Amino acid sequence: IVTTIHQEGYAIVPAFLDEQEQSNLRKGLAPFFTNTAKLFARPGEPEQLTDKQTIHIQNVLAKTDIVDNIAVKQSLRGVLAGVLGHDFVFNAGAVAMAPDPGCHAQGLHRDDGFFALIQRPHLPLVLTVAIALDDFYPDNGSTQLIPRSHLWPAERSPEPDDVVQVEMSAGSMLLWDGSLYHGGGANLTSDTRRTLTFNYTRGWLRT
C-alpha cells in the first residue's frame, strides 16, 4: 500500500471495515448526516442554491466517540507511519460528509497547499484517508483524482482527460498523498454517499 501511494499518489484498501464496524459508524453518524442534508432542495421544491457543495462535518472526534476505534486501527497506523514517518500527527482531524442527491462536483485541489514554501514535487507531507460507508461509483459522486499528479511541478495544471473516478465498495478505504489533485464528484443518483475522512501530516509540520 505504501509503495502504491508513493508511485501512484493513492491506494485503495478493500474491506478495511467489517460489516459491524460499518453499521456502527452509519448509526452513530446518522444525526450529523440528517442535519447536513438540509442543504439540498427536496423533490418538488425549487432549487435553493446554484452551486451546491456538501457540508463538511468538522472535528468529529470532539462530537462523538463512535469513530475513535477506527482512528486508531493498527493497520491504518502502519500505513501512515510508512508514508509519513512514525511521528505522524492529526492535521485536519476527522471529518464526515454525505454528498446527497443534487450535490455538485467539487473543484480539483490539493490538500497540502498551506505548506506553500516547500517546492513541488516533494516528499509526502499530508495523507488523507477516506472511508466509504456506502459504495463509491461515478454516478453517486465518487472521488475524482489524477493519478501521479503528486509528482507534478507546481506550474502544471490538471486537464479534464487526466481525471479518473474511484470505484470501491462500502467498507473500503481510499488513501491519497496531499499533493495529489482530487475532488468529490457530482451526485447524480437518488441516494447519498456517506464518508468518514481522517487527515494526517508529518510530526514536524503544523497547520
Short mmCIF file of C-alpha atoms in Angstrom, two decimals:
data_model
loop_
_atom_site.label_atom_id
_atom_site.label_comp_id
_atom_site.label_asym_id
_atom_site.label_seq_id
_atom_site.Cartn_x
_atom_site.Cartn_y
_atom_site.Cartn_z
CA ILE A 1 0.00 0.00 0.00
CA VAL A 2 2.79 2.41 0.94
CA THR A 3 4.63 1.70 -2.32
CA THR A 4 1.46 2.27 -4.36
CA ILE A 5 0.84 5.61 -2.65
CA HIS A 6 4.41 6.70 -3.40
CA GLN A 7 4.13 5.65 -7.06
CA GLU A 8 0.53 6.46 -7.99
CA GLY A 9 -0.33 9.03 -5.32
CA TYR A 10 -3.19 6.96 -3.93
CA ALA A 11 -4.23 3.44 -2.96
CA ILE A 12 -7.49 1.59 -2.29
CA VAL A 13 -7.75 -0.90 0.57
CA PRO A 14 -10.83 -3.16 0.16
CA ALA A 15 -12.72 -4.43 3.22
CA PHE A 16 -10.91 -2.12 5.66
CA LEU A 17 -14.06 -2.16 7.84
CA ASP A 18 -16.14 -5.22 8.59
CA GLU A 19 -19.95 -5.16 8.46
CA GLN A 20 -20.34 -4.42 12.17
CA GLU A 21 -17.91 -1.51 12.06
CA GLN A 22 -19.74 -0.06 9.07
CA SER A 23 -23.11 -0.41 10.80
CA ASN A 24 -21.84 1.24 13.98
CA LEU A 25 -20.47 4.22 12.05
CA ARG A 26 -23.63 4.70 9.99
CA LYS A 27 -25.78 4.61 13.12
CA GLY A 28 -23.52 6.86 15.18
CA LEU A 29 -23.08 9.47 12.45
CA ALA A 30 -26.72 9.45 11.30
CA PRO A 31 -27.75 12.60 13.26
CA PHE A 32 -24.97 14.62 11.65
CA PHE A 33 -25.81 13.43 8.15
CA THR A 34 -29.51 14.21 8.73
CA ASN A 35 -28.69 17.80 9.61
CA THR A 36 -26.37 18.42 6.67
CA ALA A 37 -28.97 17.10 4.21
CA LYS A 38 -30.91 20.35 4.81
CA LEU A 39 -28.58 21.99 2.31
CA PHE A 40 -30.31 20.34 -0.64
CA ALA A 41 -33.72 21.01 -2.11
CA ARG A 42 -36.40 18.34 -1.65
CA PRO A 43 -38.28 16.77 -4.56
CA GLY A 44 -40.85 19.22 -5.87
CA GLU A 45 -39.17 22.20 -4.22
CA PRO A 46 -37.35 24.89 -6.22
CA GLU A 47 -33.55 24.83 -6.32
CA GLN A 48 -32.18 26.99 -3.49
CA LEU A 49 -28.52 27.17 -4.44
CA THR A 50 -26.71 27.45 -7.76
CA ASP A 51 -23.53 25.72 -6.56
CA LYS A 52 -24.40 23.08 -4.01
CA GLN A 53 -21.46 21.58 -2.17
CA THR A 54 -21.69 19.07 0.64
CA ILE A 55 -21.21 20.33 4.19
CA HIS A 56 -18.08 19.01 5.87
CA ILE A 57 -18.83 17.94 9.46
CA GLN A 58 -15.64 19.06 11.15
CA ASN A 59 -13.96 17.84 14.35
CA VAL A 60 -15.94 14.61 14.58
CA LEU A 61 -13.66 13.32 17.37
CA ALA A 62 -14.99 16.09 19.63
CA LYS A 63 -18.65 15.40 18.78
CA THR A 64 -18.87 11.62 19.20
CA ASP A 65 -16.71 8.68 20.24
CA ILE A 66 -18.10 6.42 17.52
CA VAL A 67 -15.06 6.93 15.26
CA ASP A 68 -12.37 6.54 17.94
CA ASN A 69 -11.67 2.84 17.37
CA ILE A 70 -11.37 3.41 13.62
CA ALA A 71 -8.90 6.25 14.02
CA VAL A 72 -6.52 4.02 15.99
CA LYS A 73 -6.76 0.80 13.96
CA GLN A 74 -3.33 -0.77 13.82
CA SER A 75 -3.45 -1.47 10.08
CA LEU A 76 -4.15 2.22 9.36
CA ARG A 77 -1.42 3.43 11.69
CA GLY A 78 1.05 1.13 9.95
CA VAL A 79 0.35 2.70 6.55
CA LEU A 80 0.51 6.21 8.00
CA ALA A 81 3.88 5.51 9.58
CA GLY A 82 5.12 4.03 6.30
CA VAL A 83 4.21 7.15 4.32
CA LEU A 84 4.69 10.00 6.83
CA GLY A 85 7.10 8.57 9.41
CA HIS A 86 6.44 7.13 12.85
CA ASP A 87 5.77 10.54 14.45
CA PHE A 88 2.78 11.47 12.23
CA VAL A 89 0.04 13.64 13.81
CA PHE A 90 -3.55 14.57 13.07
CA ASN A 91 -3.73 17.51 10.68
CA ALA A 92 -7.35 18.39 9.84
CA GLY A 93 -8.55 15.64 12.18
CA ALA A 94 -11.71 13.66 11.48
CA VAL A 95 -14.37 14.91 9.07
CA ALA A 96 -17.62 13.29 7.91
CA MET A 97 -19.64 14.17 4.82
CA ALA A 98 -22.60 12.85 2.85
CA PRO A 99 -22.95 14.35 -0.64
CA ASP A 100 -26.68 13.93 -1.12
CA PRO A 101 -28.62 13.86 -4.41
CA GLY A 102 -28.09 17.12 -6.28
CA CYS A 103 -24.65 17.81 -4.82
CA HIS A 104 -22.36 19.36 -7.39
CA ALA A 105 -18.79 18.28 -8.11
CA GLN A 106 -16.00 19.72 -6.01
CA GLY A 107 -13.16 21.53 -7.75
CA LEU A 108 -9.90 19.63 -8.10
CA HIS A 109 -7.45 20.65 -5.39
CA ARG A 110 -4.52 19.53 -3.28
CA ASP A 111 -4.63 19.02 0.49
CA ASP A 112 -1.13 20.27 1.26
CA GLY A 113 -1.38 23.74 -0.27
CA PHE A 114 -0.88 25.52 3.05
CA PHE A 115 2.76 24.29 3.10
CA ALA A 116 3.44 26.71 0.27
CA LEU A 117 7.16 27.27 0.84
CA ILE A 118 8.15 23.65 0.12
CA GLN A 119 8.92 23.29 -3.59
CA ARG A 120 6.96 20.73 -5.66
CA PRO A 121 7.34 17.88 -6.18
CA HIS A 122 8.29 16.94 -2.63
CA LEU A 123 8.14 14.04 -0.21
CA PRO A 124 4.66 13.26 1.20
CA LEU A 125 3.67 15.89 3.77
CA VAL A 126 -0.02 15.09 4.18
CA LEU A 127 -2.01 11.88 3.86
CA THR A 128 -5.80 11.89 3.61
CA VAL A 129 -7.91 8.82 4.33
CA ALA A 130 -11.49 8.41 3.06
CA ILE A 131 -13.51 5.51 4.43
CA ALA A 132 -16.58 4.56 2.38
CA LEU A 133 -19.79 3.99 4.33
CA ASP A 134 -21.64 3.48 1.03
CA ASP A 135 -20.47 2.13 -2.31
CA PHE A 136 -18.43 4.65 -4.31
CA TYR A 137 -19.13 4.88 -8.05
CA PRO A 138 -19.13 7.72 -10.60
CA ASP A 139 -22.88 8.43 -10.62
CA ASN A 140 -23.08 9.00 -6.86
CA GLY A 141 -20.12 11.35 -6.85
CA SER A 142 -17.17 9.13 -6.03
CA THR A 143 -13.81 10.81 -5.54
CA GLN A 144 -12.19 12.18 -8.68
CA LEU A 145 -8.41 12.15 -8.80
CA ILE A 146 -5.45 12.44 -11.14
CA PRO A 147 -3.01 9.54 -10.73
CA ARG A 148 0.63 10.53 -10.28
CA SER A 149 -0.18 14.25 -10.11
CA HIS A 150 1.62 14.32 -6.74
CA LEU A 151 4.80 14.14 -8.82
CA TRP A 152 3.94 17.20 -10.92
CA PRO A 153 5.78 20.52 -10.66
CA ALA A 154 3.81 23.45 -9.28
CA GLU A 155 3.23 25.03 -12.70
CA ARG A 156 1.44 22.05 -14.22
CA SER A 157 -2.35 22.29 -14.19
CA PRO A 158 -4.91 19.45 -14.39
CA GLU A 159 -6.77 18.70 -17.62
CA PRO A 160 -10.21 17.01 -17.84
CA ASP A 161 -8.75 13.98 -19.63
CA ASP A 162 -6.37 13.35 -16.72
CA VAL A 163 -9.19 12.63 -14.24
CA VAL A 164 -10.32 9.18 -13.13
CA GLN A 165 -13.14 8.37 -10.70
CA VAL A 166 -12.70 5.89 -7.90
CA GLU A 167 -14.95 2.87 -7.59
CA MET A 168 -14.97 0.87 -4.35
CA SER A 169 -17.42 -0.92 -2.11
CA ALA A 170 -18.65 0.20 1.31
CA GLY A 171 -16.09 -0.55 4.00
CA SER A 172 -13.16 0.17 1.68
CA MET A 173 -10.56 2.84 2.35
CA LEU A 174 -9.01 5.30 -0.10
CA LEU A 175 -5.73 6.99 0.85
CA TRP A 176 -4.01 9.74 -1.11
CA ASP A 177 -0.92 11.91 -0.93
CA GLY A 178 -1.81 15.51 -0.08
CA SER A 179 -0.12 16.67 -3.30
CA LEU A 180 -2.50 14.63 -5.46
CA TYR A 181 -5.15 16.57 -7.37
CA HIS A 182 -8.58 15.28 -6.31
CA GLY A 183 -12.16 16.33 -5.54
CA GLY A 184 -15.58 14.90 -4.82
CA GLY A 185 -17.78 14.14 -7.80
CA ALA A 186 -21.37 15.22 -8.51
CA ASN A 187 -24.10 13.01 -7.06
CA LEU A 188 -26.50 12.24 -9.91
CA THR A 189 -28.39 9.50 -8.07
CA SER A 190 -31.27 9.44 -5.58
CA ASP A 191 -29.01 8.11 -2.81
CA THR A 192 -26.40 9.64 -0.54
CA ARG A 193 -22.70 8.70 -0.30
CA ARG A 194 -21.53 8.77 3.31
CA THR A 195 -17.83 9.15 4.00
CA LEU A 196 -15.56 9.43 7.02
CA THR A 197 -12.18 11.08 6.44
CA PHE A 198 -9.02 11.44 8.50
CA ASN A 199 -6.16 13.77 7.64
CA TYR A 200 -2.59 13.44 8.90
CA THR A 201 0.74 15.21 8.48
CA ARG A 202 4.37 14.71 9.40
CA GLY A 203 5.21 15.29 13.03
CA TRP A 204 7.49 18.25 12.32
CA LEU A 205 4.79 20.18 10.45
CA ARG A 206 1.89 22.19 11.85
CA THR A 207 -1.07 23.87 10.16
#
